[in-house]
mmCIF file of C-alpha atoms and ligand atoms in Angstrom:
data_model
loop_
_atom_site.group_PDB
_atom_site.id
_atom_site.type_symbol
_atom_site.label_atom_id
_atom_site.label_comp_id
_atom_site.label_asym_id
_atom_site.label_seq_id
_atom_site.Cartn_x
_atom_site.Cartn_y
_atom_site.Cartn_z
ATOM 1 C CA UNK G 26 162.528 97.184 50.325
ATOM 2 C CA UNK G 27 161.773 95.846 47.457
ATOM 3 C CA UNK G 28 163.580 94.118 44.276
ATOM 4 C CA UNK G 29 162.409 92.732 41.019
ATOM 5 C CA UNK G 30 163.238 89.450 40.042
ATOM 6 C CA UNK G 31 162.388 88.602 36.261
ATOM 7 C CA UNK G 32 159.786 90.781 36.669
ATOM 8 C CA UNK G 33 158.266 89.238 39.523
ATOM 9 C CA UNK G 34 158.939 91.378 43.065
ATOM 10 C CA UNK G 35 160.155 90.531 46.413
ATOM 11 C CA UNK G 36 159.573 92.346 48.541
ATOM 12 C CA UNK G 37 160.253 93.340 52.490
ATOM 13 C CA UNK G 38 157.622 94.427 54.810
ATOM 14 C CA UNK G 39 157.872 95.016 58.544
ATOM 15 C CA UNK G 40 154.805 93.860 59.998
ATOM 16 C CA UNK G 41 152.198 91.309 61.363
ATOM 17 C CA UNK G 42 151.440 88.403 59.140
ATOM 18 C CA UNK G 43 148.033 88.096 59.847
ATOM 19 C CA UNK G 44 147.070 91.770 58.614
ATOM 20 C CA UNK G 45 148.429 90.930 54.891
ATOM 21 C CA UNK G 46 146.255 90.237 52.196
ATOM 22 C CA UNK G 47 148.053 87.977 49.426
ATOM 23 C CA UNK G 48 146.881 85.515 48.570
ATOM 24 C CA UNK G 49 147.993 83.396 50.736
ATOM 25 C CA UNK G 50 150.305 83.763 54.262
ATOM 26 C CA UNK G 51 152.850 81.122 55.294
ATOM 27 C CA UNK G 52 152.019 79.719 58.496
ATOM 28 C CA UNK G 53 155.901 78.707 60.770
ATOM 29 C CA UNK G 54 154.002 75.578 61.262
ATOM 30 C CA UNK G 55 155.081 72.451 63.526
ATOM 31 C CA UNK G 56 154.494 68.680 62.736
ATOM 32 C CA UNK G 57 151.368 68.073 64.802
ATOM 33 C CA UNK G 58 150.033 71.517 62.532
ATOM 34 C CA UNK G 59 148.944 72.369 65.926
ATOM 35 C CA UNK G 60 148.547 76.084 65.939
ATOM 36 C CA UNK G 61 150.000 77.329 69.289
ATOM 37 C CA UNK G 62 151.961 80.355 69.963
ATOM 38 C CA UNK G 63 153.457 82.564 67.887
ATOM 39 C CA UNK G 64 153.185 83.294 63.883
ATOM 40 C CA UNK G 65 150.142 80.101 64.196
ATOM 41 C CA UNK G 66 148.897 81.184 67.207
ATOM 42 C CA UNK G 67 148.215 84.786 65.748
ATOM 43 C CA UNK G 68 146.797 82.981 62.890
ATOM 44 C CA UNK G 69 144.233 80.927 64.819
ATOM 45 C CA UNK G 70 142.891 84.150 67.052
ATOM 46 C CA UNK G 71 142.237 86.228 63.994
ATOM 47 C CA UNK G 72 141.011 83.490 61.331
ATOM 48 C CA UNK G 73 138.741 81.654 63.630
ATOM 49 C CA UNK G 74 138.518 77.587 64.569
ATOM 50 C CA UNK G 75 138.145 76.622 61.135
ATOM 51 C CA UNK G 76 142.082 76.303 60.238
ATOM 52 C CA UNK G 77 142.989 73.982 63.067
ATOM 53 C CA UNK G 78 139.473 72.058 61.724
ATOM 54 C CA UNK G 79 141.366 71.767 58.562
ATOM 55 C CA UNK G 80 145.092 70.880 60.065
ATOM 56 C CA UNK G 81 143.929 68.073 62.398
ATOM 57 C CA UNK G 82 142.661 66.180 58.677
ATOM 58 C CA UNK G 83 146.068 66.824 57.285
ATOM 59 C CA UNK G 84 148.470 66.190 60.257
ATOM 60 C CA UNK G 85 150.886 64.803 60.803
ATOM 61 C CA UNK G 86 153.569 66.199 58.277
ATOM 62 C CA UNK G 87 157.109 65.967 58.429
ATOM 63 C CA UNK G 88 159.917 69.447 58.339
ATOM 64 C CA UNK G 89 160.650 70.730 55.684
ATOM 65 C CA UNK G 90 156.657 69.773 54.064
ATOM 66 C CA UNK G 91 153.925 72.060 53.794
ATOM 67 C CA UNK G 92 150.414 71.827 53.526
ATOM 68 C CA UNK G 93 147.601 74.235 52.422
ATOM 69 C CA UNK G 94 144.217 75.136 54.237
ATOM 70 C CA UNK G 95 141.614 77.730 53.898
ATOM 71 C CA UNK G 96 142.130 81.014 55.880
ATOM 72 C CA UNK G 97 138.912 81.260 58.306
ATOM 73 C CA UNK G 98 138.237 85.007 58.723
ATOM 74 C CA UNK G 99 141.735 86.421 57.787
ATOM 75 C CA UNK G 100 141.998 89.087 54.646
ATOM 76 C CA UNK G 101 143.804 85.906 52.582
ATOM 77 C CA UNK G 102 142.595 83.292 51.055
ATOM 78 C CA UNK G 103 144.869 80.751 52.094
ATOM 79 C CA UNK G 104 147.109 79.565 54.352
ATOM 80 C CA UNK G 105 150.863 76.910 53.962
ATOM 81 C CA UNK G 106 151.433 75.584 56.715
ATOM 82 C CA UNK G 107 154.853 74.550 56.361
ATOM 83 C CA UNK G 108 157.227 73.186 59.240
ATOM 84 C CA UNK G 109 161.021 74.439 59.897
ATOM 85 C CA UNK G 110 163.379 72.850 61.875
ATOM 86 C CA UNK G 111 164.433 73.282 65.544
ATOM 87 C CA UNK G 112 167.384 74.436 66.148
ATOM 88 C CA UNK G 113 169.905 71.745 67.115
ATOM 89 C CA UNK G 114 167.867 69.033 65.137
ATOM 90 C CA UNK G 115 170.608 68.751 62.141
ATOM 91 C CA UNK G 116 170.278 69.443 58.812
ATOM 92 C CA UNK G 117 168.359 72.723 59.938
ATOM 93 C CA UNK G 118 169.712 75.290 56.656
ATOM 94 C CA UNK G 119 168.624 72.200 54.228
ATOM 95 C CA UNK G 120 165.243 71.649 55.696
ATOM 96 C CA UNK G 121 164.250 75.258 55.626
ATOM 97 C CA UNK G 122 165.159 75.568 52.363
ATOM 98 C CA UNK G 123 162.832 72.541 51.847
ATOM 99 C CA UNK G 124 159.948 74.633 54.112
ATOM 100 C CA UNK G 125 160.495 77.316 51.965
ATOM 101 C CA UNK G 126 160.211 75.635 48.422
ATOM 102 C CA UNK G 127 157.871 73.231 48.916
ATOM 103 C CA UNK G 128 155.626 76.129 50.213
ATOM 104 C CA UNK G 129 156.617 78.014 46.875
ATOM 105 C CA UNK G 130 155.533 75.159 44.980
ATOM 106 C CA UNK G 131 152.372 74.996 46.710
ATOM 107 C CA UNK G 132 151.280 78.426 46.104
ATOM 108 C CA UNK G 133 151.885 77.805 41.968
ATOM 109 C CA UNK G 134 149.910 74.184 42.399
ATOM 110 C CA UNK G 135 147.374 76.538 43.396
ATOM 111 C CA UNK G 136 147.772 79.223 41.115
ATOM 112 C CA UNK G 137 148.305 81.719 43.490
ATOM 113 C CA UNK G 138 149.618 85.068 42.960
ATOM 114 C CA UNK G 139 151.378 86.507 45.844
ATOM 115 C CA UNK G 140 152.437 85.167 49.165
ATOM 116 C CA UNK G 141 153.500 86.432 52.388
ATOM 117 C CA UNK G 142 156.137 84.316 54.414
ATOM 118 C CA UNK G 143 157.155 85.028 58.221
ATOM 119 C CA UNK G 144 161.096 84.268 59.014
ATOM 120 C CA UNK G 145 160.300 80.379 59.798
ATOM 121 C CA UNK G 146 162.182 78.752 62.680
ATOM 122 C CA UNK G 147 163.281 81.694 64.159
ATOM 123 C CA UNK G 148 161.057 82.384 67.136
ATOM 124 C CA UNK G 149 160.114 79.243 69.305
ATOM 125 C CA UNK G 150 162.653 76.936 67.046
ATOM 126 C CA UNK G 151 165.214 79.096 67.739
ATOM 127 C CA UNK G 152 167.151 79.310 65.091
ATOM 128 C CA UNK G 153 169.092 82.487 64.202
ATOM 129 C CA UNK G 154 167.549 85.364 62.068
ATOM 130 C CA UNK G 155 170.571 85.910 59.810
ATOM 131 C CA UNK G 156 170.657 82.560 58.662
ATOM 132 C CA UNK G 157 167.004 82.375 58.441
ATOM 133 C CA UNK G 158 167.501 85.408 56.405
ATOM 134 C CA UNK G 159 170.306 83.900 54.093
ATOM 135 C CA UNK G 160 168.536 80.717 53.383
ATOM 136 C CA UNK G 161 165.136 81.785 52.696
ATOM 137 C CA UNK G 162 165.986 84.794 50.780
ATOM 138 C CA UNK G 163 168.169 82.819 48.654
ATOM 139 C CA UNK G 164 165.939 80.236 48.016
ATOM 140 C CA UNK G 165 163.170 82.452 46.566
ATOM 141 C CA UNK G 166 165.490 84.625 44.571
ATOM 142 C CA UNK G 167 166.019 81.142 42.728
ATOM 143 C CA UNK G 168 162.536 80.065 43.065
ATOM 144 C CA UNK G 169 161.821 83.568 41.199
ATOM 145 C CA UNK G 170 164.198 83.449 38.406
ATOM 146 C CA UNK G 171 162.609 79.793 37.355
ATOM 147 C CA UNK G 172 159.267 79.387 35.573
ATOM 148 C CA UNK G 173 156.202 80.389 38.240
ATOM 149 C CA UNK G 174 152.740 82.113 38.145
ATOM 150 C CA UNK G 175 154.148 83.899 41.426
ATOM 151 C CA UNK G 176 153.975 87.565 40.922
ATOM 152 C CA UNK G 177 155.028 88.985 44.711
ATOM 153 C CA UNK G 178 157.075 87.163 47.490
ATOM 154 C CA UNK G 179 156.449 89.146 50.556
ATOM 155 C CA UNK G 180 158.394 88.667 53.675
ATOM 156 C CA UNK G 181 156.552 90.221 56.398
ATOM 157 C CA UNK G 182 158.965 90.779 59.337
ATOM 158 C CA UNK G 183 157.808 90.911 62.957
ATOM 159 C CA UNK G 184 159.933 93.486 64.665
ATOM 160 C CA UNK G 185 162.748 96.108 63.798
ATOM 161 C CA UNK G 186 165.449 93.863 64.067
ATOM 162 C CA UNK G 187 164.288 91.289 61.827
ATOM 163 C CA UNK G 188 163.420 93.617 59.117
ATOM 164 C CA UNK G 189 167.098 95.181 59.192
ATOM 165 C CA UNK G 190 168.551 91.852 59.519
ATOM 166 C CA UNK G 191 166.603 90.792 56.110
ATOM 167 C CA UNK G 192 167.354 93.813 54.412
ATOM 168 C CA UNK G 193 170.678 93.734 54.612
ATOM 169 C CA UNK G 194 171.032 90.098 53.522
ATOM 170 C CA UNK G 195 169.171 91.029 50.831
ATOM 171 C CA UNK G 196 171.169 93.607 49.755
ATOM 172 C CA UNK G 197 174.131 91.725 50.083
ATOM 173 C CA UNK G 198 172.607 88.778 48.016
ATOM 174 C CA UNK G 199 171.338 91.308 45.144
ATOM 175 C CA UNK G 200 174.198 92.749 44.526
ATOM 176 C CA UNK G 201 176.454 90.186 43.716
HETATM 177 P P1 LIG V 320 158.912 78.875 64.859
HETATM 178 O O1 LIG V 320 158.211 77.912 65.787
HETATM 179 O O2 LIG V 320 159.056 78.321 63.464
HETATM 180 O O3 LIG V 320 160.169 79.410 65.430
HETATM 181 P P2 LIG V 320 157.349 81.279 65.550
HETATM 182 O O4 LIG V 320 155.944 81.528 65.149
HETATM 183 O O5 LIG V 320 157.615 81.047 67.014
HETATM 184 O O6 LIG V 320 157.868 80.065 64.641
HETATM 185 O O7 LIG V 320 158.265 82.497 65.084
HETATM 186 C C1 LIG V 320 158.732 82.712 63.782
HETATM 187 C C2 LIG V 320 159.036 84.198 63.581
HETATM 188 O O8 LIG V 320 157.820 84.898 63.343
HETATM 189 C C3 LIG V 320 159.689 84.895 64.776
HETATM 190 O O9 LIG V 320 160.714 85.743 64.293
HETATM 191 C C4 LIG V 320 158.555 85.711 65.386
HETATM 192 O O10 LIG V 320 159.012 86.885 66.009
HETATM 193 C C5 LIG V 320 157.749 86.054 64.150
HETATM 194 N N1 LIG V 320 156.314 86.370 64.405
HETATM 195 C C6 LIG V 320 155.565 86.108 65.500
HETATM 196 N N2 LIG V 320 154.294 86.546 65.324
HETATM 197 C C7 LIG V 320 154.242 87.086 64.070
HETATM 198 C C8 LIG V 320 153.234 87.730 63.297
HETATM 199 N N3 LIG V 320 151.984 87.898 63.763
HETATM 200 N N4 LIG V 320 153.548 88.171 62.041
HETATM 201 C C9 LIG V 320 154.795 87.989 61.539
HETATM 202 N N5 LIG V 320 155.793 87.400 62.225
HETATM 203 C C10 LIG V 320 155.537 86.963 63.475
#
């Protein structure tokens, strides 16, 4: 699915982060910027020591911050590392919105063109794919209809279930 946004796309993909080529990937990041399991752990098999090399200089940072590094031996060129919230923390919708944006922001600091983001907080963090959905969707529909170099906002979904549950908040928040 995809929808354009002042002539700039977003755009749904079912898939595994690690395979996309934008140019840069969004890393669902924790404070330490250790990469462990999940979204960063499938970023440090496939790109190679030299991203957790990076992280250790810029650790720690705190949620809702992100942080850029090279991207080892992975198609992109970069990766934001940017930190969600656990569920239960407080403040979880306003700091992902913060993970999101600031990883937005990023990207155009850089000059970057497209980016791909996994659904941030919701696998280890545990919080809840629709509202991951609503918040992060929502922020870059904003993001997109502001002044940025961004061309393509990717969100590459892990899973069936995840992809559905995106597309249909999507839908819901495009046709208002
Ligand atoms: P967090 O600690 O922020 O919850 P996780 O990496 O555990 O981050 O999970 C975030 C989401 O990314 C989950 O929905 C998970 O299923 C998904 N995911 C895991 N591996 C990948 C991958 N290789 N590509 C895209 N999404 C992934």
């Amino acid at each position: 699915m995809k929808v354009d946004v002042n002539g700039k796309s977003l755009e749904l993909l079912q898939g595994d982060i690690t395979e996309m080529d934008t140019d840069c990937i969004v890393n669902a990041a924790n404070e330490q910027l250790i990469l462990g399991a999940g979204v960063a752990g499938a970023i440090r098999k496939k790109g190679g020591p030299t991203i957790q090399e990076e992280c250790n200089k810029l650790a720690p940072i705190k949620v809702g911050e992100a942080v850029i590094t090279g991207a080892g031996s992975l198609k992109t060129k970069h990766v934001i590392h940017a930190v969600g919230p656990r569920m239960g923390e407080g403040q979880e919708e306003e700091k992902l919105r913060s993970a999101t944006l600031n990883s937005l922001r990023l990207a155009d600091k850089y000059n970057l063109k497209s980016i791909s983001f996994p659904a941030i907080s919701t696998g280890v963090f545990g919080f809840p794919m629709d509202r991951c959905a609503k918040v992060m969707l929502s922020a870059a529909l904003e993001y997109l209809k502001g002044p940025t170099g961004l061309e393509r906002v990717v969100f590459c979904l892990f899973g069936e279930e995840s992809f559905k549950t995106f597309k249909e908040v999507l839908s819901e928040l495009t046709s208002r």
